[in-house]
Amino acid sequence: MLGLFIVDDYGISWDEAIQRGHGRVSMDYALEKLNLDRPKLAPQHDLENYQWANYGMLYQLAATALELELGLEDDPYAYYRLRHLMNFGLYLAALVFFHASLRLRWPEQPWYPLIGTLLLVMSPRIFGHAFFNPKDHILLVFYLIGTYTLLRLLRYRTWSSLLLHALATALALNTRLPALLLLGATVALLLWEWGFYRPTTGRRNLAMAAAYPVLSIGLMIPFFPYLWADTLPRLWNAFSEMADFDWGGINLLFGEIMTAKDVPAYYIPAWILATTPVVYLCFILSGLGLTLWRALPEWRTGRLWRNFAELTDLTQLGLSVGPMLVVIVLHATLYNGWRHLHFVYPGLIFLAMTGFDYWRRRYVRLTPWVLTVGMAVTSLFMVCGHPHQYVYFNELIHGEPIMARFDMDYWGVGFRDAFVQLAKTVPEGETRTVNCSVWPCTDNLLSLPPPYRSRLRRESNAKKADYRATNFIGENKKAALYHQGVFRRPMVEITPCGHLSIGVYGLKLPD
């Protein structure tokens, strides 16, 4: 109910128009292969030669199909709103599966799954991205579902649970190929058990380890139109491109500018430490340390767990910390922030509950109060920073302006909020012009809610425009920090809990 009530508060991110285009190109290709006659949605592109053909398009295809069925293709506000509703709906589904994962781990503690799920909901950055992120958020959803089906497989050891897990893995691979980590972890666990726990598992693990990758890839192909022809070469190209992906952008961390393909090893850990609530971090680190402490004494024998509870913890540890290690070892290209690795966060929250359980057994009264206070403080930011939870930084980050040290609203989502506030100042029947610094600014102007759309219009010539809008990328950041030029005349500034992220400034002096 809350999601439905606030969905219109969130703006359009940089990637949403791009991802919508991907879906339209893929839909043209799929309809052509199925011999279904329909005018092309993207006649200027052909998936055979499309730059992004190797990316899974399951979500984009579903969104495009719904958009066409509902007749929304000519209204940017409507077709983006549809996607935001889909995003949040998938997030709700993921929460159900996360709750189920926690129930597998703590069947005798009915409150633990609810508390853990609430922790995931009350994680500001993840909550914000749940509305507008059309790539990383979708991977988080299906990676989380795949993690649940893996735990279920390890719990019940049936062929039906293996088939369900293969389907979940196929869907995850159809969102983004880093979900291969899920496939690799499953095979590794089955083989590890066969090697070191043979008396209790027998040959079934070998059979499952052999069948599971074949089933997963086989179930992936029907949802991946580009692989319908020349399947094996194209599949190999997709995996190769993922490993060699290049992007020439720059990132900002602790005030240091770095290229996306040359980030330091501490890049992802630093972002997680800076943007996860401090109390959550304490329980996460406790759960992580406890899991390792339980596994290490028997590492020479290969028997890393003694029961199903320890196996679930170790699985979550591998599926959350493992991808970070892969990124560091491969020296992977990373965009702004740590959104590429958001999919590991539910596993970290799972480990936080392991830490919470440990401390609660030692300090029965104190531990729940510590967690409650941490959640209450976090909820205050989520309210005062709404709808900009995606720029949350915890109490460890203080001092000089955050904008000078970290990328803030690099996707330009906050333009929606800024333009709605600005439009309310424009008298009925009048129109003001806005000069945009980046593409999301334009996209948010075009997709404003109907009551405000006629009051603001884009003007490409800054000399003719009434206002200049920016999310402080590049030199705009430096000028704003020193209040130079146009930044001396603010009309609207978005400052979630006091931290500047988006601004609209007057270009014309008053008469």
PDB file of C-alpha atoms in Angstrom, residues 28 35 71 84 91 123-124 148 156 160 207 214 221 254 259 270 317 402 446 466 472 501:
ATOM      1  CA  ASP A  28      10.870  -6.693 -32.806  1.00  0.00           C
ATOM      2  CA  ASN A  35       6.463 -14.942 -37.671  1.00  0.00           C
ATOM      3  CA  GLY A  71      -1.805   1.350 -24.959  1.00  0.00           C
ATOM      4  CA  HIS A  84       8.042   1.619 -11.526  1.00  0.00           C
ATOM      5  CA  TYR A  91      10.635  -6.184  -4.925  1.00  0.00           C
ATOM      6  CA  SER A 123      17.652  -0.287   3.952  1.00  0.00           C
ATOM      7  CA  PRO A 124      17.419   3.181   2.355  1.00  0.00           C
ATOM      8  CA  TYR A 148      16.087 -19.217  -1.756  1.00  0.00           C
ATOM      9  CA  TYR A 156      14.993 -31.153   0.721  1.00  0.00           C
ATOM     10  CA  SER A 160      11.597 -31.159  -8.068  1.00  0.00           C
ATOM     11  CA  ALA A 207      23.856 -36.398 -10.885  1.00  0.00           C
ATOM     12  CA  VAL A 214      22.166 -28.063 -18.462  1.00  0.00           C
ATOM     13  CA  ILE A 221      17.179 -19.790 -23.845  1.00  0.00           C
ATOM     14  CA  PHE A 254      36.300   9.949  -0.700  1.00  0.00           C
ATOM     15  CA  THR A 259      38.041   5.898 -13.898  1.00  0.00           C
ATOM     16  CA  ALA A 270      33.996   1.286   1.052  1.00  0.00           C
ATOM     17  CA  LEU A 317      28.436 -15.812   2.911  1.00  0.00           C
ATOM     18  CA  ILE A 402      29.091  14.873   0.769  1.00  0.00           C
ATOM     19  CA  LEU A 446       8.835  14.880 -20.589  1.00  0.00           C
ATOM     20  CA  ASP A 466      14.415  30.652 -17.624  1.00  0.00           C
ATOM     21  CA  PHE A 472      26.129  18.350 -10.291  1.00  0.00           C
ATOM     22  CA  SER A 501      21.845  16.427  -4.742  1.00  0.00           C
TER      23      SER A 501
END
